[in-house]
C-alpha positions as a Python dict, from the first residue, in 0.01 Angstrom:
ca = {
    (1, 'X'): (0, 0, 0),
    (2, 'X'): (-117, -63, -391),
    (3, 'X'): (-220, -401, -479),
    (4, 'X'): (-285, -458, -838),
    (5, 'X'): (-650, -477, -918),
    (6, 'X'): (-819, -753, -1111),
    (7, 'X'): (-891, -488, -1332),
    (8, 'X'): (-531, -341, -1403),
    (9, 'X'): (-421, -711, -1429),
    (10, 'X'): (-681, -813, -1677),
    (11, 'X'): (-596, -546, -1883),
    (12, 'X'): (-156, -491, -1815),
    (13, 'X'): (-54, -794, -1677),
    (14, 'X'): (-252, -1107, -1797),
    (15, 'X'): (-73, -1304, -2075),
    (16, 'X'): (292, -1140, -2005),
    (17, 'X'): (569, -1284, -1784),
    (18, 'X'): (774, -1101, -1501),
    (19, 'X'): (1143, -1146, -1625),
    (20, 'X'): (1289, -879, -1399),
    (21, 'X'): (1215, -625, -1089),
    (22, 'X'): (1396, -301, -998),
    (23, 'X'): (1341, -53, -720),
    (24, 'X'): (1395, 303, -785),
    (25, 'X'): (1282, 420, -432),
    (26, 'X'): (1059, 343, -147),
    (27, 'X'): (785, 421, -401),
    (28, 'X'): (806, 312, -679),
    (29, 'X'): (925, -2, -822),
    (30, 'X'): (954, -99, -1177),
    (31, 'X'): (908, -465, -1396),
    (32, 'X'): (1017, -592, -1693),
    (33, 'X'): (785, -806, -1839),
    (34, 'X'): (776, -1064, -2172),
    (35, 'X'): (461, -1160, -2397),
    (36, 'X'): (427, -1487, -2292),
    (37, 'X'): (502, -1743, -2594),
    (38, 'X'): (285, -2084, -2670),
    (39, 'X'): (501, -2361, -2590),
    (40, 'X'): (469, -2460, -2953),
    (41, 'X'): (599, -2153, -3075),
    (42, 'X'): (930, -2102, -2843),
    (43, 'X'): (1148, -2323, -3090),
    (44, 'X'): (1059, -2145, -3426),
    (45, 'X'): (1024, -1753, -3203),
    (46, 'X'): (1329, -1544, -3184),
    (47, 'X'): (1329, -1319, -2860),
    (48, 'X'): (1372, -994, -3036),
    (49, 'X'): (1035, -1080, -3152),
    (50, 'X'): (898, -1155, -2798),
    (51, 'X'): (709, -770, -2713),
    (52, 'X'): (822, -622, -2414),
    (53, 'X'): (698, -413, -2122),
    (54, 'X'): (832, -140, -1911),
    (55, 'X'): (601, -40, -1601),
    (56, 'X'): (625, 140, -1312),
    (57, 'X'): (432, 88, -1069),
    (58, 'X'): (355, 345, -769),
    (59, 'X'): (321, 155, -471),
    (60, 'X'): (211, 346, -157),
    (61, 'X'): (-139, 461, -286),
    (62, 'X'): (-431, 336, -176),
    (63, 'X'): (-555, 355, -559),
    (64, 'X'): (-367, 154, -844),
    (65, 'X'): (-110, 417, -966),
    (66, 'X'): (95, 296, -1242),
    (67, 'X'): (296, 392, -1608),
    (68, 'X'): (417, 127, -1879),
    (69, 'X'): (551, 137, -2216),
    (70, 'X'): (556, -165, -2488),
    (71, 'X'): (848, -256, -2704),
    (72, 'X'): (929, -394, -3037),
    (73, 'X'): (1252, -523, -3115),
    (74, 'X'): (1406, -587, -2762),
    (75, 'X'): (1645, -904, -2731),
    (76, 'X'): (1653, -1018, -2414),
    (77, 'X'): (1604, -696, -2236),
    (78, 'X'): (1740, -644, -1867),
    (79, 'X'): (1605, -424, -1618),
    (80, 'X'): (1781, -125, -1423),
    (81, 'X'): (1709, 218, -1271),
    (82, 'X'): (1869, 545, -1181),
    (83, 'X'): (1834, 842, -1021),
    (84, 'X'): (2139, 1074, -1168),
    (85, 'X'): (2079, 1281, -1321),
    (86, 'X'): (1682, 1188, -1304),
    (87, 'X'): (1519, 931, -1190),
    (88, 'X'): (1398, 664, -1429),
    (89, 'X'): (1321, 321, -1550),
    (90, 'X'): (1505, 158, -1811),
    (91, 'X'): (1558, -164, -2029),
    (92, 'X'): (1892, -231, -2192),
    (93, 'X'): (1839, -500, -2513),
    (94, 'X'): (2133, -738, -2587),
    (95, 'X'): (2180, -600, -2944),
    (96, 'X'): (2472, -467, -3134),
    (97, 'X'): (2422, -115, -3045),
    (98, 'X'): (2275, -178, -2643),
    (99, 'X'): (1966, 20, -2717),
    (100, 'X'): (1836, 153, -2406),
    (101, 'X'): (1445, 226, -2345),
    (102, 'X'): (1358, 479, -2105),
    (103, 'X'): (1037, 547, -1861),
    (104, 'X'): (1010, 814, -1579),
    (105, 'X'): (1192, 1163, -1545),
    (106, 'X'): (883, 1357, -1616),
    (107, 'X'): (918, 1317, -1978),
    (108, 'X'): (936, 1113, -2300),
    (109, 'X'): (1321, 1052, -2371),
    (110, 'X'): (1459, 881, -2672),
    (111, 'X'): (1627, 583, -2692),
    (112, 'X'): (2009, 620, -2602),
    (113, 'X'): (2252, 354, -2747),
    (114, 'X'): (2506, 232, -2489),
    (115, 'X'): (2776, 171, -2781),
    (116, 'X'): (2650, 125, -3120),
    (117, 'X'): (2805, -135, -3347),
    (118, 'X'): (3062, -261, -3032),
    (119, 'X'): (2785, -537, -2906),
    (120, 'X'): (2827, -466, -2537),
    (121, 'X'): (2635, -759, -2425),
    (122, 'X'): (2467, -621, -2142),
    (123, 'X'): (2399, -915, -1879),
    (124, 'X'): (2281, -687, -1614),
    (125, 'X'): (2220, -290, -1529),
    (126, 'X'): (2351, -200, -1177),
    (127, 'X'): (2279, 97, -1008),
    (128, 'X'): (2544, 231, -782),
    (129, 'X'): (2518, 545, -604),
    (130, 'X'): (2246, 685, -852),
    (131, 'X'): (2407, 603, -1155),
    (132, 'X'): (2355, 333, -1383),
    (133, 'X'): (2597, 107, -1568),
    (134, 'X'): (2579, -203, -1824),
    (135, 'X'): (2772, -506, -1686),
    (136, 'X'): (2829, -758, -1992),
    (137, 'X'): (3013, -1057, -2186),
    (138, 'X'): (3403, -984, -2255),
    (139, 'X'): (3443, -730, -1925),
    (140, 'X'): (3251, -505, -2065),
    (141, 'X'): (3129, -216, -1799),
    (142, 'X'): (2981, 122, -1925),
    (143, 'X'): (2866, 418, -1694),
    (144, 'X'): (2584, 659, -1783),
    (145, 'X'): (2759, 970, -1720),
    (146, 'X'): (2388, 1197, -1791),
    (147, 'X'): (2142, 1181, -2057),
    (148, 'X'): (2200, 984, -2351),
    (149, 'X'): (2584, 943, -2288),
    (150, 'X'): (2742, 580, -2173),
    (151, 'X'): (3095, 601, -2122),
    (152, 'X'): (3323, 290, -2073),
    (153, 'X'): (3400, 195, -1785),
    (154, 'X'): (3743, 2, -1871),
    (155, 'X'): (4062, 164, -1719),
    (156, 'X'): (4308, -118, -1662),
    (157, 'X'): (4137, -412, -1876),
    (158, 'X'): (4381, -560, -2128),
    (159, 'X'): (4301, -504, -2484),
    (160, 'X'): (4266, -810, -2591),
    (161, 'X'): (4003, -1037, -2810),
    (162, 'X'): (3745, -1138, -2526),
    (163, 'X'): (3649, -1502, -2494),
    (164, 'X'): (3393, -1657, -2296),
    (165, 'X'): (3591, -1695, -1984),
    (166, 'X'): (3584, -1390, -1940),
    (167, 'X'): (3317, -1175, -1716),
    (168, 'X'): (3109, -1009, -1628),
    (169, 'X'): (2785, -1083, -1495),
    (170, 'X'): (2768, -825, -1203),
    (171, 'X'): (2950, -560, -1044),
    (172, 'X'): (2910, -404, -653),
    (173, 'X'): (3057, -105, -460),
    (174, 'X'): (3167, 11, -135),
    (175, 'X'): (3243, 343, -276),
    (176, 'X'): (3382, 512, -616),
    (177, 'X'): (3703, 387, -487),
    (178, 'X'): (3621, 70, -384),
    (179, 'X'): (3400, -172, -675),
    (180, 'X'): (3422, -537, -811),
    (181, 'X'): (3330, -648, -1111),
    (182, 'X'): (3282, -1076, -1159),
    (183, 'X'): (3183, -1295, -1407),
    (184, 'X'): (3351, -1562, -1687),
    (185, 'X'): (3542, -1850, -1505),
    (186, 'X'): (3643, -1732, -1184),
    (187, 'X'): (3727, -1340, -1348),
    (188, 'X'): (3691, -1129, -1079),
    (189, 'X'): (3877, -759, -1061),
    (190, 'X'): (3867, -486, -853),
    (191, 'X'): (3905, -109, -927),
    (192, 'X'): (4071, 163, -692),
    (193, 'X'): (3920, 454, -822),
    (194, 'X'): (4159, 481, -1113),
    (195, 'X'): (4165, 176, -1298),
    (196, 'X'): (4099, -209, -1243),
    (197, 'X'): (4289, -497, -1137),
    (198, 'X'): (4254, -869, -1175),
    (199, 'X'): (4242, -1084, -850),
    (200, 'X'): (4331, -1425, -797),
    (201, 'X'): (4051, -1611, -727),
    (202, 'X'): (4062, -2024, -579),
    (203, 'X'): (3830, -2139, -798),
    (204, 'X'): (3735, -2104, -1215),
    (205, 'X'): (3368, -2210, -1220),
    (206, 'X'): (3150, -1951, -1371),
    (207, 'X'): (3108, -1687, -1151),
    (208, 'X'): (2731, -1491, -1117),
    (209, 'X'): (2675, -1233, -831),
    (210, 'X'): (2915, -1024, -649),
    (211, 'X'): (2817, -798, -303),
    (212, 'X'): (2994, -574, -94),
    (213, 'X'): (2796, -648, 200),
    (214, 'X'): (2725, -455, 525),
    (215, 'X'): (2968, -653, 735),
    (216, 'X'): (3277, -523, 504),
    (217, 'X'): (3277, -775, 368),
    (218, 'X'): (3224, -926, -56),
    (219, 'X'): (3046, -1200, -87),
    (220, 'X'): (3060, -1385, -478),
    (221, 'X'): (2809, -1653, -600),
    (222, 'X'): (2909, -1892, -850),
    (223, 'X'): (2816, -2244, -1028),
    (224, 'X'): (2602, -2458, -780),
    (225, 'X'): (2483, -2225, -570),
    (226, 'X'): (2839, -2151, -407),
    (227, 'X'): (2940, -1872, -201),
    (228, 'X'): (3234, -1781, -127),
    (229, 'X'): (3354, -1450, 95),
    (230, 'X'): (3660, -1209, 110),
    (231, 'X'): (3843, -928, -2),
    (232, 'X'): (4053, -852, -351),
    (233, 'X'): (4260, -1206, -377),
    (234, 'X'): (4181, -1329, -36),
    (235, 'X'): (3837, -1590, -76),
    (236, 'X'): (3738, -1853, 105),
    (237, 'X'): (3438, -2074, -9),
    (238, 'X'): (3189, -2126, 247),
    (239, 'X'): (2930, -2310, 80),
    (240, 'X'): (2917, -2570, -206),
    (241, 'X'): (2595, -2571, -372),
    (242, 'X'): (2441, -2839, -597),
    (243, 'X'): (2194, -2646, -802),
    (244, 'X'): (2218, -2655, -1158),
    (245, 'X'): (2146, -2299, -1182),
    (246, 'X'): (2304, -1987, -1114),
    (247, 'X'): (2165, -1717, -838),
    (248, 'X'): (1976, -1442, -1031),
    (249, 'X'): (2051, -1207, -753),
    (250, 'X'): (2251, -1158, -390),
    (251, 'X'): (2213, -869, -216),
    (252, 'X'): (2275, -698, 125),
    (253, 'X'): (1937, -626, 305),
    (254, 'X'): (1861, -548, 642),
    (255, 'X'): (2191, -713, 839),
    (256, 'X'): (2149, -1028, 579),
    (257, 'X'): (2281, -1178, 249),
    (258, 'X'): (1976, -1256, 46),
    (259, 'X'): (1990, -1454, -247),
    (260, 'X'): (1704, -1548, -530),
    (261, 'X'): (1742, -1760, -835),
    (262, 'X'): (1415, -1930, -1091),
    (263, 'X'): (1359, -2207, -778),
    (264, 'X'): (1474, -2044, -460),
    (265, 'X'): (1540, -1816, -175),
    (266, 'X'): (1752, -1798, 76),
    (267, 'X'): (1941, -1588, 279),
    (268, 'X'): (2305, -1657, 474),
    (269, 'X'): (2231, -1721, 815),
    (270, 'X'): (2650, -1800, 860),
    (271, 'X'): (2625, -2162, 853),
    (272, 'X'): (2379, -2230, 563),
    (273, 'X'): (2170, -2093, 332),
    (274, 'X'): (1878, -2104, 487),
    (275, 'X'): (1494, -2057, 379),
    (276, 'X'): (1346, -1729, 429),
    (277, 'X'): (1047, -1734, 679),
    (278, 'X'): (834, -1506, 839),
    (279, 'X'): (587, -1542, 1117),
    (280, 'X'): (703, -1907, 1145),
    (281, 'X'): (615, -1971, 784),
    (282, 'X'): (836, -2052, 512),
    (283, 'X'): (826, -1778, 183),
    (284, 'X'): (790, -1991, -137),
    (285, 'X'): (951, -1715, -350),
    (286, 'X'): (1173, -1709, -678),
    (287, 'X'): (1234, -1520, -920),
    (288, 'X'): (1463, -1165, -949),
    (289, 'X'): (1549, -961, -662),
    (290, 'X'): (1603, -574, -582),
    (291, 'X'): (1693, -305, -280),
    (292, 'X'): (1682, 37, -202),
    (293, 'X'): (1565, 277, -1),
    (294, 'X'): (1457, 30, 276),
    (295, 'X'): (1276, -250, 31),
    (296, 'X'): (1297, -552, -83),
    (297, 'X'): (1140, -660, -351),
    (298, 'X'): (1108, -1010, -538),
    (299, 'X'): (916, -1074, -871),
    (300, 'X'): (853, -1403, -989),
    (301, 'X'): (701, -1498, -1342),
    (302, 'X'): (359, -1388, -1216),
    (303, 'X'): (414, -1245, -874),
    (304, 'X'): (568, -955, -690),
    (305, 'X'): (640, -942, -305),
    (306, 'X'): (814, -652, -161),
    (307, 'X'): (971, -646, 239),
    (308, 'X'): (1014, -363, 475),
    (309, 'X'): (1196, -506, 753),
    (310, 'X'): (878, -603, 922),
    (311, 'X'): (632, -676, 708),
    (312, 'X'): (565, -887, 343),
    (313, 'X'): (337, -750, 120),
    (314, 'X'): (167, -851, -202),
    (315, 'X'): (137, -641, -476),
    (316, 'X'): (99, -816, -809),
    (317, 'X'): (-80, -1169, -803),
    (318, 'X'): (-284, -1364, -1080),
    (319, 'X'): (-687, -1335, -1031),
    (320, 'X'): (-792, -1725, -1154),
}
């Protein structure tokens, strides 16, 4: 399995953070990363004017395989991936139009717009059975339908002025049929295939992952730490965090919730969240998480780890 060389890093990698990780299959996972700022700079630097990265990164050679693309222009990109109708990298900036920047498919593509002039505040890009969509502020949920074409993704939301109390932050899927959709102040809604539906939910702390879990069952993350667990308008909190940050990501992954924020990770052992370990050891991992195809992988700031089901594996790491 590929481990970046002190070469590739020297040259790709040095002097650029890891903001974001995405896996588009077993073999290939792809990272967002930021032109690291001098501390004495962040106050006066706006983040449009931060560069940004898009690489790929082909992990099961024996040689360092890899594509990337720098950016101009990209506020506060986030990271997603696809494979309908092809499959490719992409990072969505949080601009008026949603301009999306595109990497893989076996050509160069131009930049799509997700809905130009409309601001639609993409907070993250999930992929749900090969498609992509753009979860943002205001319930705001668009679907690439195929090249160059995002469609919203709204049937059932009230038309009316959106306020910061509203979602989203992330969406999740059992099937077509079957999705929810979280975010704002305890704004969670469901859709049935034909249109969405708010749920009551116990609680109105700002809500930041949502996962339709192996077990059947959704499991929603929220101020703290928290997690709570149910179905449409039936929750039930069964942990109370004290953080004072949100999760980055929760995900399903081999029989386990996993979660990952900047300072942690943990998965949901049914009591607790508990550390991750392996071998007896404790992971020290943060950062942003990903899975498919039978991977996990987590990227911190200057690190990326990906897990099998049996084994952890390094593949980016600073040479000092």
């Amino acid at each position: 399995m590929m481990h970046v060389s002190q070469e590739i890093w020297l040259d790709r990698i040095q002097g650029w953070n890891i903001t974001d990780c995405a896996v588009r299959s077993r073999d290939v996972i792809s990272l967002c990363l930021r032109r690291k700022v001098d501390p004495e700079d962040v106050s006066w630097t706006a983040d449009s004017d931060i560069p940004s990265r898009l690489m790929n990164l082909f992990i099961n050679r024996d040689e360092n395989v890899f594509g990337d693309r720098t950016y101009a222009g990209l506020k506060l990109p986030k990271l997603g991936v696809c494979s309908v109708p092809v499959a490719q990298a992409m990072m969505v900036a949080r601009n008026a139009d949603g301009q999306v920047v595109l990497l893989g498919g076996g050509r160069d593509f131009s930049d799509e717009f997700i809905a130009p002039g409309k601001y639609p505040m993409t907070h993250r890009v999930k992929t749900l059975f090969g498609c992509a969509y753009s979860v943002g502020q205001g319930r705001s949920i668009y679907k690439r339908a195929y090249i160059g074409s995002w469609l919203p993704f709204n049937e059932g939301f009230p038309a009316i002025e959106a306020v910061t109390s509203h979602g989203f932050e992330d969406m999740d899927a059992f099937s077509e049929g079957d999705m929810y959709a979280v975010g704002g102040h305890g704004d969670v809604w469901h859709f049935d295939g034909e249109r969405w539906s708010h749920m009551q939910f116990p609680s109105n702390v700002q809500l930041g992952t949502v996962t339709c879990a192996g077990d059947g069952q959704v499991y929603i993350s929220g101020e703290g730490g928290s997690l709570w667990v149910g179905q449409k308008s039936s929750w039930k909190r069964i942990y109370e965090g004290n953080s004072s940050v949100l999760w980055n990501d929760a995900l399903w992954f081999e029989g386990k919730l996993w979660l990952s924020s900047d300072f942690q990770f943990r998965h949901w052992d049914g009591k607790s969240l508990a550390p991750v370990t392996h071998e007896g050891r404790q992971l020290w991992l943060n950062g942003h998480m990903d899975a498919r195809d039978g991977l996990l992988a987590v990227a911190g700031v200057e690190r990326l780890n990906v897990f099998d089901g049996e084994n952890w594996r390094t593949i980016v790491e600073p040479y000092l």
